[in-house]
Amino acid sequence: MTHRPAAGLSRALWLLLISVFAGLPVLWMALTSLQPMEDLIGTSARLVPASVSLDAYTEVVTRFPFWRWFGNSALVALAVVAGNLVFDTLAAYGLSRIKFRGRQFVLTLMLATLMIPTQVILVPLYLMMRDLGWIDSYWALIIPFLASPTGIFLLRQHFITLPIQLDEAASIDGCGRIRTLCSVLLPSSWAALGTVAVLKFMWTWGEFAWPSLVTNNELLRTLPVGLARFQNQFAPRWDLLMAGSVMAAIPVVLGFVLLQRYFVRGLTGGAVKE
């Protein structure tokens, strides 16, 4: 009993230390975005701004098509999340509930794709998009990522924790597989679905390599690609880059805060053996 207060205090101190180290870069980014460019170079550079200025934010939204980039990122991220919630759910249901020959092989093959770095498939995927005529289009930004092995695996692990008696009871009542999935299993799967949504949104929102490869039109660029314009070889505009990064981070932070409880429950809920 005497060790519990000390253990709790030690845990709190560790969490505080981790929070400080994790939050310092974000704090530095926000403070940098509030300083004029002349205060960010040379010997006058400082962490705490001597004066607060919103000129960088104003220049970002007036001089560049920032809101168009923001809208492109939102459209692509929401479409990818919606596609993953649909296709990953269907695939996970089939791998967890439907017995067919080769099911274990399909699952093993799908998991093996997780070990393939994304950079390896960029060139063949680009050639496919080129042959389809989808370069410089939303199709190239959305279609290749409408399903993911990570989402399928997480949802499959969740489905196998649900009693098979639920499916049998629904079948007795005359429900088909799709009706059983939508009416019986999905209402008990909000945590897992929220986890997949958060992971895919964060990954899609921050993806840089693929959008920069398949978009040449400035009006089709997503936020990470657009923000790269604020850097150049000679004089990077750190004030603009940080201001744009702060605004770009807001949807990710809000999404995580709103879905945090689903995210934590979803990551731990499927941690069982089949």
PDB file of C-alpha atoms in Angstrom:
ATOM      1  CA  MET A   1       0.000   0.000   0.000  1.00  0.00           C
ATOM      2  CA  THR A   2       2.832   2.411   0.787  1.00  0.00           C
ATOM      3  CA  HIS A   3       4.345   1.937  -2.658  1.00  0.00           C
ATOM      4  CA  ARG A   4       1.213   2.985  -4.585  1.00  0.00           C
ATOM      5  CA  PRO A   5       1.529   6.786  -4.074  1.00  0.00           C
ATOM      6  CA  ALA A   6       5.199   6.668  -5.059  1.00  0.00           C
ATOM      7  CA  ALA A   7       4.409   4.576  -8.142  1.00  0.00           C
ATOM      8  CA  GLY A   8       1.630   6.955  -9.136  1.00  0.00           C
ATOM      9  CA  LEU A   9       3.885   9.985  -8.712  1.00  0.00           C
ATOM     10  CA  SER A  10       6.652   8.343 -10.746  1.00  0.00           C
ATOM     11  CA  ARG A  11       4.214   7.533 -13.545  1.00  0.00           C
ATOM     12  CA  ALA A  12       2.886  11.093 -13.515  1.00  0.00           C
ATOM     13  CA  LEU A  13       6.402  12.517 -13.746  1.00  0.00           C
ATOM     14  CA  TRP A  14       7.272  10.261 -16.659  1.00  0.00           C
ATOM     15  CA  LEU A  15       4.080  11.223 -18.488  1.00  0.00           C
ATOM     16  CA  LEU A  16       4.801  14.896 -17.852  1.00  0.00           C
ATOM     17  CA  LEU A  17       8.352  14.513 -19.167  1.00  0.00           C
ATOM     18  CA  ILE A  18       7.169  12.721 -22.301  1.00  0.00           C
ATOM     19  CA  SER A  19       4.467  15.360 -22.859  1.00  0.00           C
ATOM     20  CA  VAL A  20       7.006  18.163 -22.589  1.00  0.00           C
ATOM     21  CA  PHE A  21       9.370  16.575 -25.121  1.00  0.00           C
ATOM     22  CA  ALA A  22       6.481  15.773 -27.482  1.00  0.00           C
ATOM     23  CA  GLY A  23       4.944  19.222 -27.154  1.00  0.00           C
ATOM     24  CA  LEU A  24       8.073  21.351 -27.521  1.00  0.00           C
ATOM     25  CA  PRO A  25       8.300  21.023 -31.347  1.00  0.00           C
ATOM     26  CA  VAL A  26       4.629  21.973 -31.662  1.00  0.00           C
ATOM     27  CA  LEU A  27       5.119  24.951 -29.354  1.00  0.00           C
ATOM     28  CA  TRP A  28       8.199  26.021 -31.298  1.00  0.00           C
ATOM     29  CA  MET A  29       6.257  25.769 -34.574  1.00  0.00           C
ATOM     30  CA  ALA A  30       3.400  27.902 -33.238  1.00  0.00           C
ATOM     31  CA  LEU A  31       5.723  30.554 -31.765  1.00  0.00           C
ATOM     32  CA  THR A  32       7.795  30.714 -34.944  1.00  0.00           C
ATOM     33  CA  SER A  33       4.673  31.320 -37.029  1.00  0.00           C
ATOM     34  CA  LEU A  34       3.928  34.434 -34.939  1.00  0.00           C
ATOM     35  CA  GLN A  35       7.303  36.092 -35.555  1.00  0.00           C
ATOM     36  CA  PRO A  36       8.303  38.301 -38.514  1.00  0.00           C
ATOM     37  CA  MET A  37      10.802  36.741 -40.905  1.00  0.00           C
ATOM     38  CA  GLU A  38      13.541  39.182 -39.910  1.00  0.00           C
ATOM     39  CA  ASP A  39      13.350  37.877 -36.320  1.00  0.00           C
ATOM     40  CA  LEU A  40      13.990  34.299 -37.455  1.00  0.00           C
ATOM     41  CA  ILE A  41      17.373  34.750 -39.088  1.00  0.00           C
ATOM     42  CA  GLY A  42      20.813  35.675 -37.837  1.00  0.00           C
ATOM     43  CA  THR A  43      21.573  36.528 -34.248  1.00  0.00           C
ATOM     44  CA  SER A  44      18.090  37.928 -33.644  1.00  0.00           C
ATOM     45  CA  ALA A  45      16.460  34.479 -33.755  1.00  0.00           C
ATOM     46  CA  ARG A  46      14.752  33.527 -30.499  1.00  0.00           C
ATOM     47  CA  LEU A  47      12.217  31.010 -29.216  1.00  0.00           C
ATOM     48  CA  VAL A  48       9.912  33.478 -27.476  1.00  0.00           C
ATOM     49  CA  PRO A  49       8.853  36.197 -29.932  1.00  0.00           C
ATOM     50  CA  ALA A  50       9.709  39.775 -29.056  1.00  0.00           C
ATOM     51  CA  SER A  51       6.618  40.854 -30.967  1.00  0.00           C
ATOM     52  CA  VAL A  52       3.583  38.922 -32.191  1.00  0.00           C
ATOM     53  CA  SER A  53       2.597  39.213 -35.846  1.00  0.00           C
ATOM     54  CA  LEU A  54      -0.091  37.482 -37.889  1.00  0.00           C
ATOM     55  CA  ASP A  55       1.391  38.625 -41.194  1.00  0.00           C
ATOM     56  CA  ALA A  56       2.584  35.129 -42.036  1.00  0.00           C
ATOM     57  CA  TYR A  57      -0.948  33.725 -41.760  1.00  0.00           C
ATOM     58  CA  THR A  58      -2.329  36.538 -43.864  1.00  0.00           C
ATOM     59  CA  GLU A  59       0.303  36.039 -46.553  1.00  0.00           C
ATOM     60  CA  VAL A  60      -0.250  32.277 -46.660  1.00  0.00           C
ATOM     61  CA  VAL A  61      -3.991  32.565 -47.354  1.00  0.00           C
ATOM     62  CA  THR A  62      -3.803  35.574 -49.712  1.00  0.00           C
ATOM     63  CA  ARG A  63      -0.649  34.985 -51.754  1.00  0.00           C
ATOM     64  CA  PHE A  64      -1.028  31.249 -52.242  1.00  0.00           C
ATOM     65  CA  PRO A  65      -4.039  28.981 -53.017  1.00  0.00           C
ATOM     66  CA  PHE A  66      -3.894  27.631 -49.472  1.00  0.00           C
ATOM     67  CA  TRP A  67      -7.612  26.981 -49.124  1.00  0.00           C
ATOM     68  CA  ARG A  68      -7.620  25.089 -52.417  1.00  0.00           C
ATOM     69  CA  TRP A  69      -4.801  22.881 -51.111  1.00  0.00           C
ATOM     70  CA  PHE A  70      -6.710  22.497 -47.850  1.00  0.00           C
ATOM     71  CA  GLY A  71      -9.858  21.478 -49.723  1.00  0.00           C
ATOM     72  CA  ASN A  72      -7.920  18.985 -51.851  1.00  0.00           C
ATOM     73  CA  SER A  73      -6.431  17.381 -48.739  1.00  0.00           C
ATOM     74  CA  ALA A  74      -9.837  17.239 -47.056  1.00  0.00           C
ATOM     75  CA  LEU A  75     -11.492  15.699 -50.123  1.00  0.00           C
ATOM     76  CA  VAL A  76      -8.771  13.078 -50.588  1.00  0.00           C
ATOM     77  CA  ALA A  77      -8.538  12.215 -46.883  1.00  0.00           C
ATOM     78  CA  LEU A  78     -12.304  11.880 -46.408  1.00  0.00           C
ATOM     79  CA  ALA A  79     -12.669   9.793 -49.583  1.00  0.00           C
ATOM     80  CA  VAL A  80      -9.831   7.475 -48.541  1.00  0.00           C
ATOM     81  CA  VAL A  81     -11.253   7.104 -45.028  1.00  0.00           C
ATOM     82  CA  ALA A  82     -14.736   6.327 -46.384  1.00  0.00           C
ATOM     83  CA  GLY A  83     -13.334   3.797 -48.851  1.00  0.00           C
ATOM     84  CA  ASN A  84     -11.299   2.067 -46.156  1.00  0.00           C
ATOM     85  CA  LEU A  85     -14.258   1.862 -43.799  1.00  0.00           C
ATOM     86  CA  VAL A  86     -16.289   0.137 -46.514  1.00  0.00           C
ATOM     87  CA  PHE A  87     -13.765  -2.136 -48.235  1.00  0.00           C
ATOM     88  CA  ASP A  88     -11.671  -2.975 -45.176  1.00  0.00           C
ATOM     89  CA  THR A  89     -14.833  -3.904 -43.287  1.00  0.00           C
ATOM     90  CA  LEU A  90     -16.050  -6.213 -46.052  1.00  0.00           C
ATOM     91  CA  ALA A  91     -12.654  -7.895 -46.404  1.00  0.00           C
ATOM     92  CA  ALA A  92     -12.233  -8.253 -42.636  1.00  0.00           C
ATOM     93  CA  TYR A  93     -15.707  -9.777 -42.320  1.00  0.00           C
ATOM     94  CA  GLY A  94     -14.936 -12.330 -45.002  1.00  0.00           C
ATOM     95  CA  LEU A  95     -11.611 -13.284 -43.421  1.00  0.00           C
ATOM     96  CA  SER A  96     -13.083 -13.614 -39.945  1.00  0.00           C
ATOM     97  CA  ARG A  97     -16.536 -15.059 -40.523  1.00  0.00           C
ATOM     98  CA  ILE A  98     -16.609 -16.891 -43.866  1.00  0.00           C
ATOM     99  CA  LYS A  99     -14.788 -20.214 -44.094  1.00  0.00           C
ATOM    100  CA  PHE A 100     -13.340 -20.865 -47.543  1.00  0.00           C
ATOM    101  CA  ARG A 101     -10.416 -22.752 -48.958  1.00  0.00           C
ATOM    102  CA  GLY A 102      -7.214 -20.711 -48.845  1.00  0.00           C
ATOM    103  CA  ARG A 103      -8.460 -18.237 -46.240  1.00  0.00           C
ATOM    104  CA  GLN A 104      -5.308 -18.530 -44.143  1.00  0.00           C
ATOM    105  CA  PHE A 105      -3.139 -18.124 -47.251  1.00  0.00           C
ATOM    106  CA  VAL A 106      -5.004 -14.958 -48.237  1.00  0.00           C
ATOM    107  CA  LEU A 107      -4.571 -13.579 -44.719  1.00  0.00           C
ATOM    108  CA  THR A 108      -0.848 -14.413 -44.705  1.00  0.00           C
ATOM    109  CA  LEU A 109      -0.376 -12.855 -48.139  1.00  0.00           C
ATOM    110  CA  MET A 110      -2.188  -9.699 -47.035  1.00  0.00           C
ATOM    111  CA  LEU A 111      -0.056  -9.395 -43.900  1.00  0.00           C
ATOM    112  CA  ALA A 112       3.087  -9.938 -45.974  1.00  0.00           C
ATOM    113  CA  THR A 113       2.292  -6.755 -47.907  1.00  0.00           C
ATOM    114  CA  LEU A 114       2.818  -4.800 -44.681  1.00  0.00           C
ATOM    115  CA  MET A 115       6.532  -5.575 -44.943  1.00  0.00           C
ATOM    116  CA  ILE A 116       6.814  -3.951 -48.385  1.00  0.00           C
ATOM    117  CA  PRO A 117       7.961  -0.303 -48.100  1.00  0.00           C
ATOM    118  CA  THR A 118       5.665   2.177 -49.814  1.00  0.00           C
ATOM    119  CA  GLN A 119       8.598   3.571 -51.816  1.00  0.00           C
ATOM    120  CA  VAL A 120       9.000   0.217 -53.572  1.00  0.00           C
ATOM    121  CA  ILE A 121       5.580   0.390 -55.216  1.00  0.00           C
ATOM    122  CA  LEU A 122       5.629   4.072 -56.152  1.00  0.00           C
ATOM    123  CA  VAL A 123       7.100   3.542 -59.642  1.00  0.00           C
ATOM    124  CA  PRO A 124       4.828   0.662 -60.771  1.00  0.00           C
ATOM    125  CA  LEU A 125       1.841   2.440 -59.246  1.00  0.00           C
ATOM    126  CA  TYR A 126       2.752   5.625 -61.106  1.00  0.00           C
ATOM    127  CA  LEU A 127       2.992   3.697 -64.376  1.00  0.00           C
ATOM    128  CA  MET A 128      -0.473   2.266 -63.762  1.00  0.00           C
ATOM    129  CA  MET A 129      -1.901   5.734 -63.151  1.00  0.00           C
ATOM    130  CA  ARG A 130      -0.182   7.022 -66.288  1.00  0.00           C
ATOM    131  CA  ASP A 131      -1.579   4.205 -68.439  1.00  0.00           C
ATOM    132  CA  LEU A 132      -5.058   4.880 -67.054  1.00  0.00           C
ATOM    133  CA  GLY A 133      -4.709   8.585 -67.818  1.00  0.00           C
ATOM    134  CA  TRP A 134      -5.203   9.542 -64.176  1.00  0.00           C
ATOM    135  CA  ILE A 135      -2.083  11.676 -63.691  1.00  0.00           C
ATOM    136  CA  ASP A 136      -3.097  15.148 -62.460  1.00  0.00           C
ATOM    137  CA  SER A 137      -6.493  13.965 -61.261  1.00  0.00           C
ATOM    138  CA  TYR A 138      -8.208  13.159 -57.993  1.00  0.00           C
ATOM    139  CA  TRP A 139      -8.516   9.538 -59.094  1.00  0.00           C
ATOM    140  CA  ALA A 140      -4.769   9.012 -58.753  1.00  0.00           C
ATOM    141  CA  LEU A 141      -4.818  10.511 -55.266  1.00  0.00           C
ATOM    142  CA  ILE A 142      -7.750   8.427 -54.014  1.00  0.00           C
ATOM    143  CA  ILE A 143      -8.242   5.113 -55.850  1.00  0.00           C
ATOM    144  CA  PRO A 144      -4.927   3.364 -54.954  1.00  0.00           C
ATOM    145  CA  PHE A 145      -5.585   3.793 -51.220  1.00  0.00           C
ATOM    146  CA  LEU A 146      -9.258   2.867 -50.852  1.00  0.00           C
ATOM    147  CA  ALA A 147      -8.267  -0.282 -48.936  1.00  0.00           C
ATOM    148  CA  SER A 148      -5.337  -1.102 -46.691  1.00  0.00           C
ATOM    149  CA  PRO A 149      -3.998  -4.299 -45.105  1.00  0.00           C
ATOM    150  CA  THR A 150      -3.591  -2.488 -41.783  1.00  0.00           C
ATOM    151  CA  GLY A 151      -7.279  -1.628 -41.608  1.00  0.00           C
ATOM    152  CA  ILE A 152      -8.309  -5.102 -42.713  1.00  0.00           C
ATOM    153  CA  PHE A 153      -6.127  -6.707 -40.045  1.00  0.00           C
ATOM    154  CA  LEU A 154      -7.376  -4.440 -37.237  1.00  0.00           C
ATOM    155  CA  LEU A 155     -11.026  -4.994 -38.136  1.00  0.00           C
ATOM    156  CA  ARG A 156     -10.523  -8.707 -38.616  1.00  0.00           C
ATOM    157  CA  GLN A 157      -8.934  -8.975 -35.162  1.00  0.00           C
ATOM    158  CA  HIS A 158     -11.940  -7.151 -33.731  1.00  0.00           C
ATOM    159  CA  PHE A 159     -14.515  -9.303 -35.507  1.00  0.00           C
ATOM    160  CA  ILE A 160     -13.031 -12.540 -34.191  1.00  0.00           C
ATOM    161  CA  THR A 161     -13.600 -11.283 -30.632  1.00  0.00           C
ATOM    162  CA  LEU A 162     -17.361 -11.037 -31.251  1.00  0.00           C
ATOM    163  CA  PRO A 163     -19.339 -14.217 -30.441  1.00  0.00           C
ATOM    164  CA  ILE A 164     -20.246 -16.298 -33.484  1.00  0.00           C
ATOM    165  CA  GLN A 165     -23.646 -16.830 -31.818  1.00  0.00           C
ATOM    166  CA  LEU A 166     -24.567 -13.314 -32.934  1.00  0.00           C
ATOM    167  CA  ASP A 167     -24.290 -14.379 -36.562  1.00  0.00           C
ATOM    168  CA  GLU A 168     -26.211 -17.605 -35.907  1.00  0.00           C
ATOM    169  CA  ALA A 169     -29.051 -15.734 -34.188  1.00  0.00           C
ATOM    170  CA  ALA A 170     -29.229 -13.241 -37.059  1.00  0.00           C
ATOM    171  CA  SER A 171     -29.267 -16.096 -39.580  1.00  0.00           C
ATOM    172  CA  ILE A 172     -32.180 -17.741 -37.760  1.00  0.00           C
ATOM    173  CA  ASP A 173     -34.053 -14.435 -38.000  1.00  0.00           C
ATOM    174  CA  GLY A 174     -33.536 -14.471 -41.771  1.00  0.00           C
ATOM    175  CA  CYS A 175     -30.655 -12.018 -42.080  1.00  0.00           C
ATOM    176  CA  GLY A 176     -28.152 -12.432 -44.876  1.00  0.00           C
ATOM    177  CA  ARG A 177     -24.445 -11.793 -44.424  1.00  0.00           C
ATOM    178  CA  ILE A 178     -24.577  -8.100 -45.348  1.00  0.00           C
ATOM    179  CA  ARG A 179     -27.572  -7.528 -43.092  1.00  0.00           C
ATOM    180  CA  THR A 180     -25.815  -9.376 -40.266  1.00  0.00           C
ATOM    181  CA  LEU A 181     -22.692  -7.279 -40.755  1.00  0.00           C
ATOM    182  CA  CYS A 182     -24.541  -3.953 -40.852  1.00  0.00           C
ATOM    183  CA  SER A 183     -27.164  -4.607 -38.181  1.00  0.00           C
ATOM    184  CA  VAL A 184     -25.378  -6.906 -35.723  1.00  0.00           C
ATOM    185  CA  LEU A 185     -21.591  -6.584 -35.936  1.00  0.00           C
ATOM    186  CA  LEU A 186     -20.990  -2.951 -36.903  1.00  0.00           C
ATOM    187  CA  PRO A 187     -22.964  -1.448 -33.977  1.00  0.00           C
ATOM    188  CA  SER A 188     -20.466  -3.238 -31.696  1.00  0.00           C
ATOM    189  CA  SER A 189     -17.446  -2.117 -33.712  1.00  0.00           C
ATOM    190  CA  TRP A 190     -17.348   1.658 -33.357  1.00  0.00           C
ATOM    191  CA  ALA A 191     -14.018   1.561 -31.522  1.00  0.00           C
ATOM    192  CA  ALA A 192     -12.314  -0.464 -34.256  1.00  0.00           C
ATOM    193  CA  LEU A 193     -13.872   1.641 -37.022  1.00  0.00           C
ATOM    194  CA  GLY A 194     -12.792   4.832 -35.251  1.00  0.00           C
ATOM    195  CA  THR A 195      -9.240   3.513 -35.020  1.00  0.00           C
ATOM    196  CA  VAL A 196      -9.106   2.771 -38.740  1.00  0.00           C
ATOM    197  CA  ALA A 197     -10.591   6.192 -39.533  1.00  0.00           C
ATOM    198  CA  VAL A 198      -8.030   8.036 -37.381  1.00  0.00           C
ATOM    199  CA  LEU A 199      -5.061   6.098 -38.739  1.00  0.00           C
ATOM    200  CA  LYS A 200      -6.052   6.512 -42.389  1.00  0.00           C
ATOM    201  CA  PHE A 201      -6.953  10.181 -41.999  1.00  0.00           C
ATOM    202  CA  MET A 202      -3.633  11.016 -40.335  1.00  0.00           C
ATOM    203  CA  TRP A 203      -1.637   9.071 -42.921  1.00  0.00           C
ATOM    204  CA  THR A 204      -3.499  10.504 -45.933  1.00  0.00           C
ATOM    205  CA  TRP A 205      -3.486  14.072 -44.602  1.00  0.00           C
ATOM    206  CA  GLY A 206       0.273  14.063 -44.134  1.00  0.00           C
ATOM    207  CA  GLU A 207       1.286  12.058 -47.218  1.00  0.00           C
ATOM    208  CA  PHE A 208       3.801  13.899 -49.374  1.00  0.00           C
ATOM    209  CA  ALA A 209       5.619  11.495 -51.726  1.00  0.00           C
ATOM    210  CA  TRP A 210       2.660  10.174 -53.726  1.00  0.00           C
ATOM    211  CA  PRO A 211       0.758  13.483 -54.232  1.00  0.00           C
ATOM    212  CA  SER A 212       3.976  15.219 -55.281  1.00  0.00           C
ATOM    213  CA  LEU A 213       4.573  12.460 -57.832  1.00  0.00           C
ATOM    214  CA  VAL A 214       1.163  12.396 -59.529  1.00  0.00           C
ATOM    215  CA  THR A 215       0.221  16.104 -59.444  1.00  0.00           C
ATOM    216  CA  ASN A 216       1.779  18.792 -61.593  1.00  0.00           C
ATOM    217  CA  ASN A 217      -1.137  21.210 -61.526  1.00  0.00           C
ATOM    218  CA  GLU A 218      -0.805  23.598 -58.584  1.00  0.00           C
ATOM    219  CA  LEU A 219      -4.577  23.605 -58.040  1.00  0.00           C
ATOM    220  CA  LEU A 220      -4.577  19.825 -57.516  1.00  0.00           C
ATOM    221  CA  ARG A 221      -1.836  19.791 -54.908  1.00  0.00           C
ATOM    222  CA  THR A 222      -2.521  18.716 -51.362  1.00  0.00           C
ATOM    223  CA  LEU A 223      -1.350  20.629 -48.304  1.00  0.00           C
ATOM    224  CA  PRO A 224       2.015  18.888 -47.734  1.00  0.00           C
ATOM    225  CA  VAL A 225       2.991  19.409 -51.373  1.00  0.00           C
ATOM    226  CA  GLY A 226       1.765  22.991 -51.362  1.00  0.00           C
ATOM    227  CA  LEU A 227       3.616  23.852 -48.166  1.00  0.00           C
ATOM    228  CA  ALA A 228       6.843  22.631 -49.754  1.00  0.00           C
ATOM    229  CA  ARG A 229       6.670  25.735 -51.967  1.00  0.00           C
ATOM    230  CA  PHE A 230       7.646  27.830 -48.973  1.00  0.00           C
ATOM    231  CA  GLN A 231      11.096  26.223 -49.014  1.00  0.00           C
ATOM    232  CA  ASN A 232      13.764  26.891 -51.580  1.00  0.00           C
ATOM    233  CA  GLN A 233      17.484  26.483 -51.847  1.00  0.00           C
ATOM    234  CA  PHE A 234      18.424  30.050 -50.992  1.00  0.00           C
ATOM    235  CA  ALA A 235      15.903  31.630 -48.623  1.00  0.00           C
ATOM    236  CA  PRO A 236      13.348  29.334 -46.951  1.00  0.00           C
ATOM    237  CA  ARG A 237      10.323  31.245 -45.691  1.00  0.00           C
ATOM    238  CA  TRP A 238      10.179  29.721 -42.224  1.00  0.00           C
ATOM    239  CA  ASP A 239       7.425  32.052 -41.066  1.00  0.00           C
ATOM    240  CA  LEU A 240       5.120  31.000 -43.933  1.00  0.00           C
ATOM    241  CA  LEU A 241       6.026  27.333 -43.569  1.00  0.00           C
ATOM    242  CA  MET A 242       5.265  27.319 -39.854  1.00  0.00           C
ATOM    243  CA  ALA A 243       2.032  29.283 -40.253  1.00  0.00           C
ATOM    244  CA  GLY A 244       0.825  26.877 -42.932  1.00  0.00           C
ATOM    245  CA  SER A 245       1.879  23.886 -40.836  1.00  0.00           C
ATOM    246  CA  VAL A 246      -0.062  25.161 -37.825  1.00  0.00           C
ATOM    247  CA  MET A 247      -3.235  25.498 -39.882  1.00  0.00           C
ATOM    248  CA  ALA A 248      -2.643  22.123 -41.523  1.00  0.00           C
ATOM    249  CA  ALA A 249      -2.257  20.432 -38.134  1.00  0.00           C
ATOM    250  CA  ILE A 250      -5.574  21.669 -36.754  1.00  0.00           C
ATOM    251  CA  PRO A 251      -7.828  19.048 -38.468  1.00  0.00           C
ATOM    252  CA  VAL A 252      -5.543  16.198 -37.374  1.00  0.00           C
ATOM    253  CA  VAL A 253      -5.503  17.383 -33.754  1.00  0.00           C
ATOM    254  CA  LEU A 254      -9.270  17.911 -33.683  1.00  0.00           C
ATOM    255  CA  GLY A 255      -9.908  14.512 -35.263  1.00  0.00           C
ATOM    256  CA  PHE A 256      -7.691  12.744 -32.770  1.00  0.00           C
ATOM    257  CA  VAL A 257      -9.227  14.574 -29.786  1.00  0.00           C
ATOM    258  CA  LEU A 258     -12.768  13.743 -30.893  1.00  0.00           C
ATOM    259  CA  LEU A 259     -12.004  10.071 -31.623  1.00  0.00           C
ATOM    260  CA  GLN A 260      -9.375   9.467 -28.960  1.00  0.00           C
ATOM    261  CA  ARG A 261     -11.459   7.094 -26.843  1.00  0.00           C
ATOM    262  CA  TYR A 262     -12.366   5.013 -29.894  1.00  0.00           C
ATOM    263  CA  PHE A 263      -8.728   5.001 -30.971  1.00  0.00           C
ATOM    264  CA  VAL A 264      -7.414   3.654 -27.658  1.00  0.00           C
ATOM    265  CA  ARG A 265     -10.183   1.065 -27.302  1.00  0.00           C
ATOM    266  CA  GLY A 266      -9.758  -0.031 -30.902  1.00  0.00           C
ATOM    267  CA  LEU A 267      -6.008  -0.622 -30.578  1.00  0.00           C
ATOM    268  CA  THR A 268      -6.424  -2.739 -27.440  1.00  0.00           C
ATOM    269  CA  GLY A 269      -9.760  -4.379 -28.153  1.00  0.00           C
ATOM    270  CA  GLY A 270      -8.457  -6.889 -30.733  1.00  0.00           C
ATOM    271  CA  ALA A 271      -5.416  -7.980 -28.746  1.00  0.00           C
ATOM    272  CA  VAL A 272      -6.504 -11.608 -28.448  1.00  0.00           C
ATOM    273  CA  LYS A 273      -5.478 -14.827 -30.079  1.00  0.00           C
ATOM    274  CA  GLU A 274      -7.819 -16.598 -32.430  1.00  0.00           C
TER     275      GLU A 274
END
